Coordinates of C-alpha atoms and ligand atoms in Angstrom, one line a residue:
X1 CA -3.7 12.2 -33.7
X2 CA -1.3 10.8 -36.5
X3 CA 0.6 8.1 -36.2
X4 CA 3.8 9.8 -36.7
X5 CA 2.4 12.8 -33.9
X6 CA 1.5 9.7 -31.1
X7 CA 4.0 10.0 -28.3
X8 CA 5.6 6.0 -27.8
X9 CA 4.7 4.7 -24.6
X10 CA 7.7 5.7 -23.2
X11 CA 7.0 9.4 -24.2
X12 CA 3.1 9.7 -23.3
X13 CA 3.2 12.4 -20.3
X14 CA 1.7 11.2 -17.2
X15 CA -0.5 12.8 -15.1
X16 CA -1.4 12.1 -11.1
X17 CA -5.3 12.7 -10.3
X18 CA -5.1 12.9 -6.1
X19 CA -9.1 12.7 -4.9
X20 CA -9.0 14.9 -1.8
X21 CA -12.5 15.7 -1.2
X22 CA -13.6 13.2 1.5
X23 CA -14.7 14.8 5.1
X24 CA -12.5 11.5 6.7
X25 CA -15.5 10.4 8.6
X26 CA -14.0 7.8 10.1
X27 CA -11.3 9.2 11.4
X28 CA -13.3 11.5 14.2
X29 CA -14.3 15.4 14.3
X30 CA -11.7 17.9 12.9
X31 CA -10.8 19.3 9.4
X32 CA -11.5 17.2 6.2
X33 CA -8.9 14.7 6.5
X34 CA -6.2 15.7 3.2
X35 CA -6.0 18.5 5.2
X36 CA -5.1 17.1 8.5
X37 CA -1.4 17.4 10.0
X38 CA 1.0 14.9 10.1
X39 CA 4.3 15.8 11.7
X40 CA 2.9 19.2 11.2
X41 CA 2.5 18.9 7.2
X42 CA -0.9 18.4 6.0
X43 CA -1.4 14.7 4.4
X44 CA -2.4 15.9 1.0
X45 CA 1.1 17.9 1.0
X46 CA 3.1 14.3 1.7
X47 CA 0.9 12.9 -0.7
X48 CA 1.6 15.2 -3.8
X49 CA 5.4 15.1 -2.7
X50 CA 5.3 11.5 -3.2
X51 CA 3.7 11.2 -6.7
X52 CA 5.5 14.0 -7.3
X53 CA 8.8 12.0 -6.6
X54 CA 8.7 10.3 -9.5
X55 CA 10.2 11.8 -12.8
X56 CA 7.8 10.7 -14.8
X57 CA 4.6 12.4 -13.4
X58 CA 4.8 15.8 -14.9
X59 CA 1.4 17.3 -13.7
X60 CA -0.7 16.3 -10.5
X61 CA -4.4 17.5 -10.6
X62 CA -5.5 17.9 -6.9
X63 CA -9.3 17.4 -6.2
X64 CA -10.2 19.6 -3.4
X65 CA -13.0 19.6 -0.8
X66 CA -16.0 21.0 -2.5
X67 CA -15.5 24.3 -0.1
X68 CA -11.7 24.6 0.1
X69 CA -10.3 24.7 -3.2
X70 CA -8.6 28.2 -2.4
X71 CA -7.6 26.7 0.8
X72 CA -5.6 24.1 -0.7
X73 CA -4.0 26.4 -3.7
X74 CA -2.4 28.9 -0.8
X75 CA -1.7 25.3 0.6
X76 CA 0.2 24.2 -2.9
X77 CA 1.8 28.0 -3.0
X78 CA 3.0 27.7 1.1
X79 CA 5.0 24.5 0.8
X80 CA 7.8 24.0 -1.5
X81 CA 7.3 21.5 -4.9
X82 CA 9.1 20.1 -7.6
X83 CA 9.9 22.9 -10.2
X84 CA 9.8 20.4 -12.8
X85 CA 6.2 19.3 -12.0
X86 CA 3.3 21.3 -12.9
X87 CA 0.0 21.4 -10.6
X88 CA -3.9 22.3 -10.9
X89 CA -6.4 22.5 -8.2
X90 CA -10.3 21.6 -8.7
X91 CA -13.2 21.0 -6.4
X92 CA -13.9 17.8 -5.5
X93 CA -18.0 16.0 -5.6
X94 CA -20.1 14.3 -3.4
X95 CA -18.6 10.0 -3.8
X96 CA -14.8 9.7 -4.8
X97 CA -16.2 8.4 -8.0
X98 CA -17.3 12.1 -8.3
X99 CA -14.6 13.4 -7.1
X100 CA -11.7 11.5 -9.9
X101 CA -14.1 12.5 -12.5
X102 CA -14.2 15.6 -11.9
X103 CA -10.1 15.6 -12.1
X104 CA -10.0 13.8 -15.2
X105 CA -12.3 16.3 -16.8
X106 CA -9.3 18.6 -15.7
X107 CA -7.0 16.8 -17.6
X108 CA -4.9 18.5 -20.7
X109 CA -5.0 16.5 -23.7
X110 CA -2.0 15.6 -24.2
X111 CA -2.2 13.4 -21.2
X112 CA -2.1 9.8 -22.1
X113 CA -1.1 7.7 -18.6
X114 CA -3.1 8.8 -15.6
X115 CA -2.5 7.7 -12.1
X116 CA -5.5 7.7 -9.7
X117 CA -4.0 8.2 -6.1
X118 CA -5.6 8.2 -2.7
X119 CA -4.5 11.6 -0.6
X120 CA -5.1 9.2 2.4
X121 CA -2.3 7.5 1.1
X122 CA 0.4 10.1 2.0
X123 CA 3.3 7.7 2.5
X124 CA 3.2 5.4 -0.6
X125 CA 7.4 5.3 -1.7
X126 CA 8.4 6.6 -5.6
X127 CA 9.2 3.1 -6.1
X128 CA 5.5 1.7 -6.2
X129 CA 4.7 4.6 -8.5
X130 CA 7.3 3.9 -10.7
X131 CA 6.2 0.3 -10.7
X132 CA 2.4 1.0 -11.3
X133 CA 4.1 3.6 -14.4
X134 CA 6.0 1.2 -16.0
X135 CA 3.5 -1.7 -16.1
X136 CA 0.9 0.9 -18.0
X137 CA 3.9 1.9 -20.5
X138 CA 4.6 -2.1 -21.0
X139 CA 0.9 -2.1 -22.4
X140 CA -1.5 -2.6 -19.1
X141 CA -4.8 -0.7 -19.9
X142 CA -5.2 -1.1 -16.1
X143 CA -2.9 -1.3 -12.7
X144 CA -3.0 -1.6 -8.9
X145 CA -0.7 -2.2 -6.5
X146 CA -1.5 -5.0 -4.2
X147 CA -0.5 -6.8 -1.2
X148 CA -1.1 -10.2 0.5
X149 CA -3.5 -10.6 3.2
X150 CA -2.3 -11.2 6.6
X151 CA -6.2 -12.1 7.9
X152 CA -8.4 -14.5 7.0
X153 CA -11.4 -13.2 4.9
X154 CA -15.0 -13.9 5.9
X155 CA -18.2 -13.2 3.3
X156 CA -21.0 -12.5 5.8
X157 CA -24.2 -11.3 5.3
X158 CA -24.1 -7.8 7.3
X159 CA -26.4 -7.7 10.2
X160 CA -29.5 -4.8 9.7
X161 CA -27.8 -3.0 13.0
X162 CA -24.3 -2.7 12.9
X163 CA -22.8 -4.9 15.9
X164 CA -25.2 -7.2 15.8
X165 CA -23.9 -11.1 15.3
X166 CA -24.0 -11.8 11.3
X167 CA -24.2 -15.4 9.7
X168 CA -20.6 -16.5 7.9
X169 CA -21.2 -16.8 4.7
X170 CA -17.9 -18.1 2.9
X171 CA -14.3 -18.2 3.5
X172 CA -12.5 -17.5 0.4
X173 CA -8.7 -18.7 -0.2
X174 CA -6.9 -16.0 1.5
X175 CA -3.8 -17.2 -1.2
X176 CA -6.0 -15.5 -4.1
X177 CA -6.9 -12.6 -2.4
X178 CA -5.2 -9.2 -2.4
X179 CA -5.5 -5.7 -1.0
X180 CA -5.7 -3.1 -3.6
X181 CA -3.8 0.3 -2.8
X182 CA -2.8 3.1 -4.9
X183 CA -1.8 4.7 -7.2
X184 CA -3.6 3.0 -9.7
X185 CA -2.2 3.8 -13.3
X186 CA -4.4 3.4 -16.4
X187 CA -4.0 4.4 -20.3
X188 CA -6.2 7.9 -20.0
X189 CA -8.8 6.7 -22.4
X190 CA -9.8 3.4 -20.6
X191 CA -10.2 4.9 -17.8
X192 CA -12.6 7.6 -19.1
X193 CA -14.5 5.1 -20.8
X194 CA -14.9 3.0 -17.7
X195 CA -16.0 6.6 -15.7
X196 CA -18.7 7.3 -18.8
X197 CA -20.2 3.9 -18.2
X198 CA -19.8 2.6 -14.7
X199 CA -22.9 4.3 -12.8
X200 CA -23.2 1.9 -9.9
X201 CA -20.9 3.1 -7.2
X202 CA -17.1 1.4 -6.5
X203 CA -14.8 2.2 -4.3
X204 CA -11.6 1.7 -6.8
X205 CA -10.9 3.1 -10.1
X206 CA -9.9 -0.3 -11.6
X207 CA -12.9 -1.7 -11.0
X208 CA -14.7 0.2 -13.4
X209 CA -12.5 -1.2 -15.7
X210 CA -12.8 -5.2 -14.9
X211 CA -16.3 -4.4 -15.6
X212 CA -15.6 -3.2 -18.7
X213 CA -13.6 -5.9 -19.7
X214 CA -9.9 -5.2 -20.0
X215 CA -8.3 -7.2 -17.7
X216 CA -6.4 -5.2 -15.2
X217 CA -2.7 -6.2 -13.6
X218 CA -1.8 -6.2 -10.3
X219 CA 1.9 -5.5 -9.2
X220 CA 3.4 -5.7 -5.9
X221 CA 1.9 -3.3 -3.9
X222 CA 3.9 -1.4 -0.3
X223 CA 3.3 -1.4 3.1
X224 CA 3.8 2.2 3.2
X225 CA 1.1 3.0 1.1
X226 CA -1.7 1.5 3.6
X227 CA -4.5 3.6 3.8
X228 CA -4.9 6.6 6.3
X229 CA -8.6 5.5 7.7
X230 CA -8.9 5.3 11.8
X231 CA -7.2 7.6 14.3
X232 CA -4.9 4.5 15.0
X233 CA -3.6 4.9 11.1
X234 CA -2.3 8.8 12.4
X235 CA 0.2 7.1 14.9
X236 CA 1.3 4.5 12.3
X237 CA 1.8 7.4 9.5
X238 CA 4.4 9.6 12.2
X239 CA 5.9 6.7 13.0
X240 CA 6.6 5.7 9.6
X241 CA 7.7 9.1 9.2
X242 CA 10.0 9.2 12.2
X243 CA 11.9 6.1 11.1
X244 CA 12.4 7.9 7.7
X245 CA 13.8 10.3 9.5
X246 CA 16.3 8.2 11.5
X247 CA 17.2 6.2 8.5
X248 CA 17.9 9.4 6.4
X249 CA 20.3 10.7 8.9
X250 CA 18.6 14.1 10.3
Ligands
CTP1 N1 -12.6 11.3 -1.6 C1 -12.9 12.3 -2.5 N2 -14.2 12.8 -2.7 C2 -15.2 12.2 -1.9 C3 -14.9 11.1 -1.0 C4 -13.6 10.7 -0.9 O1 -12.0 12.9 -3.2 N3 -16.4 12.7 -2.0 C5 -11.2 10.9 -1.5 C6 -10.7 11.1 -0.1 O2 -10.3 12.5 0.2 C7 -9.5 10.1 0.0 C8 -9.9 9.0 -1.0 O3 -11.0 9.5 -1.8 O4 -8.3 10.7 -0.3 C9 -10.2 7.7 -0.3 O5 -11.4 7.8 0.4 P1 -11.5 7.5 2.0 O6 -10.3 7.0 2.5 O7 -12.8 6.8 2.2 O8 -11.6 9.0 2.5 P2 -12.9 9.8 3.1 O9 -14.1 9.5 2.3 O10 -12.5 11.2 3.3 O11 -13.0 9.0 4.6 P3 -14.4 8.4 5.2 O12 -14.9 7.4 4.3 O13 -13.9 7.9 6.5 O14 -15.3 9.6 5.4
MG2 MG1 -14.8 7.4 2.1

């Protein structure tokens, strides 16, 4: 692209790349987890609602289960959307590293800010988006949201059977640490670079990148945004929902 033809930061288009593919293992039997009710909407439907809430996200990519990519399409066509947002469904791969590469090789050029975010995240608010968007337009090759830990942190060295009483290892500063959420934003190209190199498997996008080199930029992360994982995590998510509702006047 010429100089004159590349978008200013302000202008690149930005694209959301939702990973929807896991089965949700850990949160019991029953349908792959995206596509599990809350309050009687599946998650992945909150989720693309809320990347979809901000402005500046113009397409969402949606990675489907490997099986249920039609399934999720009649899903995109039964619920109502954003006019002004456009969408694209593909199937989704075996590790969520897989899964957001897959996405990303869905991607339309012109593309140049992509958002990787968690459909088990169905509750994270516009404002964290917008935050994660604006710290990649101010020049961040790399972003994640982040919050500070409420537990103390042990390094252990895991036990051959699980439940079995492992040795502590460490105790790092529980000041430095943080917990990584999403959406995490990136300039397009870094983050395909990082997915062409990075073999070993991670479980964040941003991650890729530190081993890259760039260094990547946390901002402040939500509470809302926590991480659909356990059964427990169902009853936090409606409750969450139910005080939205109560505070929005319904
Ligand atoms: N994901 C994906 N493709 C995979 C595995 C995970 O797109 N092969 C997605 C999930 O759908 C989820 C996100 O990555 O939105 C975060 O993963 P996680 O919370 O671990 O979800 P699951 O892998 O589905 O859950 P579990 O690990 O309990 O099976
Ligand atoms: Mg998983």
């Amino acid at each position: 692209m010429s100089d004159e033809s590349r978008p200013t930061p302000a202008q690149t288009p930005v694209a959301a790349v939702i990973p929807a593919a896991g089965r949700g293992v850990r949160l019991g039997p029953g349908a792959p987890k995206a596509l599990r009710a809350l309050n009687g909407t599946p998650m992945l439907i909150h989720a693309i609602r809320a990347l979809a809430a901000s402005r500046h996200v113009s397409l969402v990519v949606v990675v489907a289960p490997p099986d249920g990519a039609a399934e999720v399409k009649s899903l995109l066509d039964a619920h109502a959307l954003p006019d002004r947002t456009d969408f694209l469904v593909v199937p989704g791969g075996e590790s969520r590293q897989e899964s957001v590469r897959l996405g990303l090789d869905a991607l339309p050029p012109q593309y140049g800010i992509v958002l990787v975010h968690d459909a088990a995240r169905p509750l994270v608010p516009v404002d964290t988006v917008d935050a994660v968007i604006e710290a990649v337009r101010d020049g961040a090759p790399a972003v994640v949201p982040v919050l500070p830990l409420a537990d103390t942190v042990k390094e252990v060295e895991p036990a051959a059977v699980a439940g079995d009483p492992e040795a502590v290892l460490a105790t790092p500063e529980r000041a430095r640490l943080r917990a990584v959420q999403t959406p995490q934003g990136f300039d397009r190209e870094t983050l395909v670079r990082a997915h062409e190199t990075v073999t070993e498997n991670v479980t964040d996008d941003a991650s890729m990148v530190e081993q890259l080199g760039p260094t990547v930029v946390a901002v402040p992360g939500h509470e809302e945004a926590f991480k659909v994982t356990r059964p427990l995590d169902l009853v936090l998510a409606e409750a969450v929902l139910a005080r939205r509702r109560l505070n929005d006047g319904f």
